[in-house]
Amino acid sequence: MREKVAIQLILFYTDFITREKDAHMLESYITVKQDGFSEIEIKKSRFICSVKRVTSEEEAKAFIAAIKKEHWKANHNCSAFVIGEKNDIQRSSDDGEPSGTAGVPMLEVLKKKELINVVAVVTRYFGGIKLGTGGLIRAYSHALSHTLDEIGLVIGKLQQELLITIAYPLLGKAQAFLEHSPYTLKETIYTESIQLICLVDEQATETFIAEMTDLLNGQLTIEKGATSYHELPFNEKGAQANDI
């Protein structure tokens, strides 16, 4: 008969910023990896797109104001931002371009990519050649999409941190399993026994515990740590890295 696993539900301190889980927390979110900017040229007009992660409308407006101050000689500083877990706040501005040709297309890019908590400003230095309504829509959309591709996206996943304690002879089996699993091995601690700190999607916690218990024939203890968001690289096809 297999030895019954001792699963201890002990909260331990971690080096991650923790957050109490409630019914309103998202299982995941997508946002930009970092703040940044890029520049493209279309028919002699310069389009400089600046992007920043923000958590409030006030912060977004302050960023827009800062870009306008930096590029005060530009013809236009068009903007769009989405704020909140469900994008409760959405704003856009054409800043003098024909209505609906700049800010709204930029906002649609952010929404199509399902991003949250992002503000974008596209600065235009007019090059003397008019682009027309369709050309402006394509130009502002492309300027933002190009910048997002350049700086990259991340997916923040709600994950449970688990401390697995096992004997040394079981280390190879555990590592081989984790290497080819959707779970993340954050750290291995070598003491009198082996401690594996793993990150598991919150909804997969019980499955992970069952799989590890079966794999190691119950010869382990599992301590639950904090539930918090951890960010992984994300691409347009939804592929994610298996490590941080």
C-alpha atoms as a PDB file:
ATOM      1  CA  MET A   1       0.000   0.000   0.000  1.00  0.00           C
ATOM      2  CA  ARG A   2       1.266   3.388  -0.863  1.00  0.00           C
ATOM      3  CA  GLU A   3       2.266   5.601   1.972  1.00  0.00           C
ATOM      4  CA  LYS A   4      -0.276   8.359   2.392  1.00  0.00           C
ATOM      5  CA  VAL A   5       1.169  11.694   1.419  1.00  0.00           C
ATOM      6  CA  ALA A   6       1.407  14.330   4.092  1.00  0.00           C
ATOM      7  CA  ILE A   7       0.198  17.536   2.537  1.00  0.00           C
ATOM      8  CA  GLN A   8       0.832  20.438   4.831  1.00  0.00           C
ATOM      9  CA  LEU A   9      -0.936  23.680   4.099  1.00  0.00           C
ATOM     10  CA  ILE A  10       1.626  26.054   5.512  1.00  0.00           C
ATOM     11  CA  LEU A  11       2.003  29.621   4.370  1.00  0.00           C
ATOM     12  CA  PHE A  12       5.636  30.548   3.986  1.00  0.00           C
ATOM     13  CA  TYR A  13       7.367  33.761   3.016  1.00  0.00           C
ATOM     14  CA  THR A  14       8.472  34.185  -0.594  1.00  0.00           C
ATOM     15  CA  ASP A  15      10.350  36.827  -2.543  1.00  0.00           C
ATOM     16  CA  PHE A  16       7.317  37.554  -4.706  1.00  0.00           C
ATOM     17  CA  ILE A  17       4.852  40.335  -4.071  1.00  0.00           C
ATOM     18  CA  THR A  18       1.801  38.471  -2.836  1.00  0.00           C
ATOM     19  CA  ARG A  19      -1.810  39.268  -3.324  1.00  0.00           C
ATOM     20  CA  GLU A  20      -4.838  37.808  -1.580  1.00  0.00           C
ATOM     21  CA  LYS A  21      -6.964  35.821  -3.985  1.00  0.00           C
ATOM     22  CA  ASP A  22     -10.637  36.701  -4.245  1.00  0.00           C
ATOM     23  CA  ALA A  23     -13.471  35.958  -6.629  1.00  0.00           C
ATOM     24  CA  HIS A  24     -12.658  38.989  -8.778  1.00  0.00           C
ATOM     25  CA  MET A  25      -9.035  38.180  -9.592  1.00  0.00           C
ATOM     26  CA  LEU A  26      -8.320  37.362 -13.215  1.00  0.00           C
ATOM     27  CA  GLU A  27      -6.766  34.004 -14.008  1.00  0.00           C
ATOM     28  CA  SER A  28      -4.504  35.842 -16.455  1.00  0.00           C
ATOM     29  CA  TYR A  29      -3.924  39.171 -18.156  1.00  0.00           C
ATOM     30  CA  ILE A  30      -1.843  40.453 -21.088  1.00  0.00           C
ATOM     31  CA  THR A  31       0.155  43.669 -21.097  1.00  0.00           C
ATOM     32  CA  VAL A  32       3.415  45.114 -22.416  1.00  0.00           C
ATOM     33  CA  LYS A  33       6.685  43.642 -21.210  1.00  0.00           C
ATOM     34  CA  GLN A  34       8.241  47.051 -20.628  1.00  0.00           C
ATOM     35  CA  ASP A  35       7.936  50.727 -21.480  1.00  0.00           C
ATOM     36  CA  GLY A  36       9.450  51.748 -24.796  1.00  0.00           C
ATOM     37  CA  PHE A  37       9.152  53.498 -28.145  1.00  0.00           C
ATOM     38  CA  SER A  38       9.911  53.018 -31.821  1.00  0.00           C
ATOM     39  CA  GLU A  39       9.807  55.126 -34.965  1.00  0.00           C
ATOM     40  CA  ILE A  40       8.635  54.478 -38.508  1.00  0.00           C
ATOM     41  CA  GLU A  41       8.464  56.717 -41.584  1.00  0.00           C
ATOM     42  CA  ILE A  42       5.517  56.734 -43.974  1.00  0.00           C
ATOM     43  CA  LYS A  43       5.577  59.044 -47.008  1.00  0.00           C
ATOM     44  CA  LYS A  44       8.097  61.345 -45.341  1.00  0.00           C
ATOM     45  CA  SER A  45       6.049  61.688 -42.133  1.00  0.00           C
ATOM     46  CA  ARG A  46       7.725  60.470 -38.935  1.00  0.00           C
ATOM     47  CA  PHE A  47       5.563  58.433 -36.556  1.00  0.00           C
ATOM     48  CA  ILE A  48       7.076  57.953 -33.102  1.00  0.00           C
ATOM     49  CA  CYS A  49       5.078  55.631 -30.855  1.00  0.00           C
ATOM     50  CA  SER A  50       5.686  55.690 -27.085  1.00  0.00           C
ATOM     51  CA  VAL A  51       4.136  53.038 -24.826  1.00  0.00           C
ATOM     52  CA  LYS A  52       3.964  52.723 -21.048  1.00  0.00           C
ATOM     53  CA  ARG A  53       2.409  50.432 -18.446  1.00  0.00           C
ATOM     54  CA  VAL A  54       0.045  52.325 -16.161  1.00  0.00           C
ATOM     55  CA  THR A  55      -2.441  51.525 -13.407  1.00  0.00           C
ATOM     56  CA  SER A  56      -4.651  54.631 -13.374  1.00  0.00           C
ATOM     57  CA  GLU A  57      -6.170  57.217 -15.687  1.00  0.00           C
ATOM     58  CA  GLU A  58      -4.191  59.932 -13.914  1.00  0.00           C
ATOM     59  CA  GLU A  59      -0.931  58.121 -14.649  1.00  0.00           C
ATOM     60  CA  ALA A  60      -1.920  57.692 -18.304  1.00  0.00           C
ATOM     61  CA  LYS A  61      -2.786  61.374 -18.671  1.00  0.00           C
ATOM     62  CA  ALA A  62       0.490  62.386 -17.043  1.00  0.00           C
ATOM     63  CA  PHE A  63       2.409  60.260 -19.556  1.00  0.00           C
ATOM     64  CA  ILE A  64       0.518  61.788 -22.476  1.00  0.00           C
ATOM     65  CA  ALA A  65       1.282  65.266 -21.147  1.00  0.00           C
ATOM     66  CA  ALA A  66       4.971  64.397 -20.797  1.00  0.00           C
ATOM     67  CA  ILE A  67       5.174  63.154 -24.397  1.00  0.00           C
ATOM     68  CA  LYS A  68       3.419  66.287 -25.652  1.00  0.00           C
ATOM     69  CA  LYS A  69       5.929  68.402 -23.753  1.00  0.00           C
ATOM     70  CA  GLU A  70       8.840  66.421 -25.177  1.00  0.00           C
ATOM     71  CA  HIS A  71       7.508  66.636 -28.737  1.00  0.00           C
ATOM     72  CA  TRP A  72       5.980  70.099 -28.564  1.00  0.00           C
ATOM     73  CA  LYS A  73       7.094  70.857 -32.121  1.00  0.00           C
ATOM     74  CA  ALA A  74       5.232  67.832 -33.535  1.00  0.00           C
ATOM     75  CA  ASN A  75       2.086  68.288 -35.606  1.00  0.00           C
ATOM     76  CA  HIS A  76       0.120  65.741 -33.599  1.00  0.00           C
ATOM     77  CA  ASN A  77       0.425  63.639 -30.432  1.00  0.00           C
ATOM     78  CA  CYS A  78      -2.438  61.155 -30.709  1.00  0.00           C
ATOM     79  CA  SER A  79      -3.165  58.807 -27.828  1.00  0.00           C
ATOM     80  CA  ALA A  80      -5.136  55.847 -26.534  1.00  0.00           C
ATOM     81  CA  PHE A  81      -5.198  53.914 -23.281  1.00  0.00           C
ATOM     82  CA  VAL A  82      -6.973  51.052 -21.540  1.00  0.00           C
ATOM     83  CA  ILE A  83      -7.110  50.798 -17.748  1.00  0.00           C
ATOM     84  CA  GLY A  84      -8.483  48.133 -15.398  1.00  0.00           C
ATOM     85  CA  GLU A  85      -8.765  44.353 -15.296  1.00  0.00           C
ATOM     86  CA  LYS A  86     -11.722  44.492 -17.688  1.00  0.00           C
ATOM     87  CA  ASN A  87     -10.603  47.667 -19.457  1.00  0.00           C
ATOM     88  CA  ASP A  88     -13.245  49.628 -17.584  1.00  0.00           C
ATOM     89  CA  ILE A  89     -11.563  52.878 -18.678  1.00  0.00           C
ATOM     90  CA  GLN A  90     -10.923  53.409 -22.405  1.00  0.00           C
ATOM     91  CA  ARG A  91      -9.909  56.747 -23.885  1.00  0.00           C
ATOM     92  CA  SER A  92      -8.535  58.006 -27.197  1.00  0.00           C
ATOM     93  CA  SER A  93      -7.606  61.320 -28.817  1.00  0.00           C
ATOM     94  CA  ASP A  94      -6.998  62.304 -32.449  1.00  0.00           C
ATOM     95  CA  ASP A  95      -5.205  65.500 -31.346  1.00  0.00           C
ATOM     96  CA  GLY A  96      -6.093  67.453 -34.468  1.00  0.00           C
ATOM     97  CA  GLU A  97      -6.068  64.628 -37.001  1.00  0.00           C
ATOM     98  CA  PRO A  98      -9.411  64.016 -38.803  1.00  0.00           C
ATOM     99  CA  SER A  99     -11.933  62.463 -36.421  1.00  0.00           C
ATOM    100  CA  GLY A 100     -11.538  58.705 -36.036  1.00  0.00           C
ATOM    101  CA  THR A 101      -8.282  58.420 -37.984  1.00  0.00           C
ATOM    102  CA  ALA A 102      -5.742  58.167 -35.141  1.00  0.00           C
ATOM    103  CA  GLY A 103      -6.816  57.661 -31.527  1.00  0.00           C
ATOM    104  CA  VAL A 104      -9.650  55.240 -32.247  1.00  0.00           C
ATOM    105  CA  PRO A 105      -7.548  52.972 -34.518  1.00  0.00           C
ATOM    106  CA  MET A 106      -4.868  52.941 -31.812  1.00  0.00           C
ATOM    107  CA  LEU A 107      -7.457  52.010 -29.193  1.00  0.00           C
ATOM    108  CA  GLU A 108      -8.678  49.191 -31.431  1.00  0.00           C
ATOM    109  CA  VAL A 109      -5.139  47.791 -31.620  1.00  0.00           C
ATOM    110  CA  LEU A 110      -4.916  47.683 -27.817  1.00  0.00           C
ATOM    111  CA  LYS A 111      -8.342  46.036 -27.553  1.00  0.00           C
ATOM    112  CA  LYS A 112      -7.694  43.511 -30.332  1.00  0.00           C
ATOM    113  CA  LYS A 113      -4.544  42.371 -28.565  1.00  0.00           C
ATOM    114  CA  GLU A 114      -6.563  42.182 -25.314  1.00  0.00           C
ATOM    115  CA  LEU A 115      -4.068  44.340 -23.438  1.00  0.00           C
ATOM    116  CA  ILE A 116      -4.760  45.955 -20.081  1.00  0.00           C
ATOM    117  CA  ASN A 117      -3.165  48.894 -18.257  1.00  0.00           C
ATOM    118  CA  VAL A 118      -1.375  50.368 -21.267  1.00  0.00           C
ATOM    119  CA  VAL A 119      -1.138  53.902 -22.661  1.00  0.00           C
ATOM    120  CA  ALA A 120       0.208  54.720 -26.125  1.00  0.00           C
ATOM    121  CA  VAL A 121       1.060  58.027 -27.781  1.00  0.00           C
ATOM    122  CA  VAL A 122       1.881  58.287 -31.482  1.00  0.00           C
ATOM    123  CA  THR A 123       3.703  61.502 -32.337  1.00  0.00           C
ATOM    124  CA  ARG A 124       3.561  62.658 -35.957  1.00  0.00           C
ATOM    125  CA  TYR A 125       5.953  65.025 -37.658  1.00  0.00           C
ATOM    126  CA  PHE A 126       4.248  65.854 -40.953  1.00  0.00           C
ATOM    127  CA  GLY A 127       6.419  65.244 -43.997  1.00  0.00           C
ATOM    128  CA  GLY A 128       4.429  67.229 -46.539  1.00  0.00           C
ATOM    129  CA  ILE A 129       2.457  64.395 -48.134  1.00  0.00           C
ATOM    130  CA  LYS A 130      -1.167  63.889 -47.081  1.00  0.00           C
ATOM    131  CA  LEU A 131      -2.115  60.285 -46.343  1.00  0.00           C
ATOM    132  CA  GLY A 132      -5.894  60.491 -46.573  1.00  0.00           C
ATOM    133  CA  THR A 133      -8.368  58.938 -44.153  1.00  0.00           C
ATOM    134  CA  GLY A 134      -7.483  55.319 -44.884  1.00  0.00           C
ATOM    135  CA  GLY A 135      -3.782  56.066 -44.943  1.00  0.00           C
ATOM    136  CA  LEU A 136      -3.906  57.765 -41.543  1.00  0.00           C
ATOM    137  CA  ILE A 137      -5.810  54.870 -39.982  1.00  0.00           C
ATOM    138  CA  ARG A 138      -3.260  52.391 -41.315  1.00  0.00           C
ATOM    139  CA  ALA A 139      -0.310  54.565 -40.302  1.00  0.00           C
ATOM    140  CA  TYR A 140      -1.348  55.080 -36.686  1.00  0.00           C
ATOM    141  CA  SER A 141      -2.380  51.434 -36.294  1.00  0.00           C
ATOM    142  CA  HIS A 142       0.907  50.225 -37.761  1.00  0.00           C
ATOM    143  CA  ALA A 143       2.989  52.595 -35.639  1.00  0.00           C
ATOM    144  CA  LEU A 144       1.470  51.170 -32.455  1.00  0.00           C
ATOM    145  CA  SER A 145       1.523  47.532 -33.600  1.00  0.00           C
ATOM    146  CA  HIS A 146       5.174  47.874 -34.619  1.00  0.00           C
ATOM    147  CA  THR A 147       6.125  49.248 -31.205  1.00  0.00           C
ATOM    148  CA  LEU A 148       4.270  46.485 -29.374  1.00  0.00           C
ATOM    149  CA  ASP A 149       6.141  43.924 -31.469  1.00  0.00           C
ATOM    150  CA  GLU A 150       9.437  45.628 -30.650  1.00  0.00           C
ATOM    151  CA  ILE A 151       9.015  45.852 -26.868  1.00  0.00           C
ATOM    152  CA  GLY A 152       7.149  42.549 -26.466  1.00  0.00           C
ATOM    153  CA  LEU A 153       4.150  41.351 -24.484  1.00  0.00           C
ATOM    154  CA  VAL A 154       3.772  39.306 -21.324  1.00  0.00           C
ATOM    155  CA  ILE A 155       0.973  37.249 -19.868  1.00  0.00           C
ATOM    156  CA  GLY A 156       0.484  37.527 -16.126  1.00  0.00           C
ATOM    157  CA  LYS A 157      -0.784  34.221 -14.783  1.00  0.00           C
ATOM    158  CA  LEU A 158      -2.339  33.684 -11.374  1.00  0.00           C
ATOM    159  CA  GLN A 159      -0.127  30.987  -9.890  1.00  0.00           C
ATOM    160  CA  GLN A 160       0.222  29.045  -6.668  1.00  0.00           C
ATOM    161  CA  GLU A 161       3.681  28.667  -5.192  1.00  0.00           C
ATOM    162  CA  LEU A 162       4.315  25.191  -3.781  1.00  0.00           C
ATOM    163  CA  LEU A 163       7.238  23.888  -1.744  1.00  0.00           C
ATOM    164  CA  ILE A 164       7.876  20.198  -2.425  1.00  0.00           C
ATOM    165  CA  THR A 165      10.161  18.360   0.014  1.00  0.00           C
ATOM    166  CA  ILE A 166      11.599  15.005  -1.094  1.00  0.00           C
ATOM    167  CA  ALA A 167      14.533  12.704  -0.408  1.00  0.00           C
ATOM    168  CA  TYR A 168      17.668  12.934  -2.579  1.00  0.00           C
ATOM    169  CA  PRO A 169      17.053   9.648  -4.477  1.00  0.00           C
ATOM    170  CA  LEU A 170      13.783  11.073  -5.870  1.00  0.00           C
ATOM    171  CA  LEU A 171      15.316  14.245  -7.305  1.00  0.00           C
ATOM    172  CA  GLY A 172      16.019  12.895 -10.797  1.00  0.00           C
ATOM    173  CA  LYS A 173      12.494  11.583 -11.261  1.00  0.00           C
ATOM    174  CA  ALA A 174      10.951  14.844 -10.047  1.00  0.00           C
ATOM    175  CA  GLN A 175      13.181  17.018 -12.237  1.00  0.00           C
ATOM    176  CA  ALA A 176      12.504  14.918 -15.340  1.00  0.00           C
ATOM    177  CA  PHE A 177       8.761  15.218 -14.775  1.00  0.00           C
ATOM    178  CA  LEU A 178       8.850  18.984 -14.222  1.00  0.00           C
ATOM    179  CA  GLU A 179      11.090  19.579 -17.242  1.00  0.00           C
ATOM    180  CA  HIS A 180       8.439  18.154 -19.577  1.00  0.00           C
ATOM    181  CA  SER A 181       5.405  19.544 -17.760  1.00  0.00           C
ATOM    182  CA  PRO A 182       3.501  22.851 -17.936  1.00  0.00           C
ATOM    183  CA  TYR A 183       4.709  23.652 -14.414  1.00  0.00           C
ATOM    184  CA  THR A 184       7.622  25.928 -13.545  1.00  0.00           C
ATOM    185  CA  LEU A 185      10.484  24.876 -11.277  1.00  0.00           C
ATOM    186  CA  LYS A 186      11.542  28.176  -9.748  1.00  0.00           C
ATOM    187  CA  GLU A 187      14.279  26.973  -7.418  1.00  0.00           C
ATOM    188  CA  THR A 188      15.927  23.859  -5.979  1.00  0.00           C
ATOM    189  CA  ILE A 189      17.195  24.035  -2.390  1.00  0.00           C
ATOM    190  CA  TYR A 190      19.679  21.455  -1.116  1.00  0.00           C
ATOM    191  CA  THR A 191      19.588  20.793   2.634  1.00  0.00           C
ATOM    192  CA  GLU A 192      19.191  17.521   4.534  1.00  0.00           C
ATOM    193  CA  SER A 193      16.494  16.853   1.962  1.00  0.00           C
ATOM    194  CA  ILE A 194      15.585  18.389  -1.400  1.00  0.00           C
ATOM    195  CA  GLN A 195      13.166  21.300  -1.593  1.00  0.00           C
ATOM    196  CA  LEU A 196      11.617  22.191  -4.952  1.00  0.00           C
ATOM    197  CA  ILE A 197       9.830  25.514  -5.240  1.00  0.00           C
ATOM    198  CA  CYS A 198       7.289  25.246  -8.051  1.00  0.00           C
ATOM    199  CA  LEU A 199       4.878  27.681  -9.697  1.00  0.00           C
ATOM    200  CA  VAL A 200       1.561  26.211 -10.815  1.00  0.00           C
ATOM    201  CA  ASP A 201      -1.435  27.862 -12.467  1.00  0.00           C
ATOM    202  CA  GLU A 202      -3.912  28.411  -9.658  1.00  0.00           C
ATOM    203  CA  GLN A 203      -6.654  26.311 -11.255  1.00  0.00           C
ATOM    204  CA  ALA A 204      -4.214  23.417 -11.805  1.00  0.00           C
ATOM    205  CA  THR A 205      -2.973  23.178  -8.217  1.00  0.00           C
ATOM    206  CA  GLU A 206      -4.921  20.082  -7.223  1.00  0.00           C
ATOM    207  CA  THR A 207      -3.974  18.312 -10.465  1.00  0.00           C
ATOM    208  CA  PHE A 208      -0.304  19.080  -9.836  1.00  0.00           C
ATOM    209  CA  ILE A 209      -0.496  17.748  -6.270  1.00  0.00           C
ATOM    210  CA  ALA A 210      -2.154  14.545  -7.475  1.00  0.00           C
ATOM    211  CA  GLU A 211       0.420  14.024 -10.246  1.00  0.00           C
ATOM    212  CA  MET A 212       3.404  14.590  -7.965  1.00  0.00           C
ATOM    213  CA  THR A 213       1.924  12.342  -5.297  1.00  0.00           C
ATOM    214  CA  ASP A 214       1.387   9.540  -7.803  1.00  0.00           C
ATOM    215  CA  LEU A 215       4.815  10.020  -9.409  1.00  0.00           C
ATOM    216  CA  LEU A 216       6.702   9.831  -6.115  1.00  0.00           C
ATOM    217  CA  ASN A 217       4.504   7.192  -4.529  1.00  0.00           C
ATOM    218  CA  GLY A 218       3.508   9.550  -1.744  1.00  0.00           C
ATOM    219  CA  GLN A 219       7.084  10.121  -0.583  1.00  0.00           C
ATOM    220  CA  LEU A 220       6.866  13.904  -0.305  1.00  0.00           C
ATOM    221  CA  THR A 221       5.403  16.804   1.608  1.00  0.00           C
ATOM    222  CA  ILE A 222       3.743  19.768  -0.044  1.00  0.00           C
ATOM    223  CA  GLU A 223       3.501  23.205   1.509  1.00  0.00           C
ATOM    224  CA  LYS A 224       1.309  25.840  -0.093  1.00  0.00           C
ATOM    225  CA  GLY A 225       2.726  29.320  -0.399  1.00  0.00           C
ATOM    226  CA  ALA A 226       1.276  32.509  -1.803  1.00  0.00           C
ATOM    227  CA  THR A 227      -1.047  32.893  -4.774  1.00  0.00           C
ATOM    228  CA  SER A 228       0.173  35.759  -6.948  1.00  0.00           C
ATOM    229  CA  TYR A 229       0.689  36.881 -10.522  1.00  0.00           C
ATOM    230  CA  HIS A 230       3.844  35.865 -12.381  1.00  0.00           C
ATOM    231  CA  GLU A 231       4.633  37.160 -15.853  1.00  0.00           C
ATOM    232  CA  LEU A 232       5.753  35.019 -18.788  1.00  0.00           C
ATOM    233  CA  PRO A 233       6.680  35.977 -22.368  1.00  0.00           C
ATOM    234  CA  PHE A 234       3.671  36.004 -24.691  1.00  0.00           C
ATOM    235  CA  ASN A 235       3.344  36.076 -28.465  1.00  0.00           C
ATOM    236  CA  GLU A 236       0.480  36.627 -30.881  1.00  0.00           C
ATOM    237  CA  LYS A 237      -0.288  32.903 -31.096  1.00  0.00           C
ATOM    238  CA  GLY A 238      -0.568  32.690 -27.328  1.00  0.00           C
ATOM    239  CA  ALA A 239       2.644  30.715 -26.883  1.00  0.00           C
ATOM    240  CA  GLN A 240       4.200  31.105 -23.467  1.00  0.00           C
ATOM    241  CA  ALA A 241       7.578  30.229 -22.092  1.00  0.00           C
ATOM    242  CA  ASN A 242       7.646  27.616 -19.357  1.00  0.00           C
ATOM    243  CA  ASP A 243       9.950  29.634 -17.185  1.00  0.00           C
ATOM    244  CA  ILE A 244      10.287  33.170 -15.908  1.00  0.00           C
END
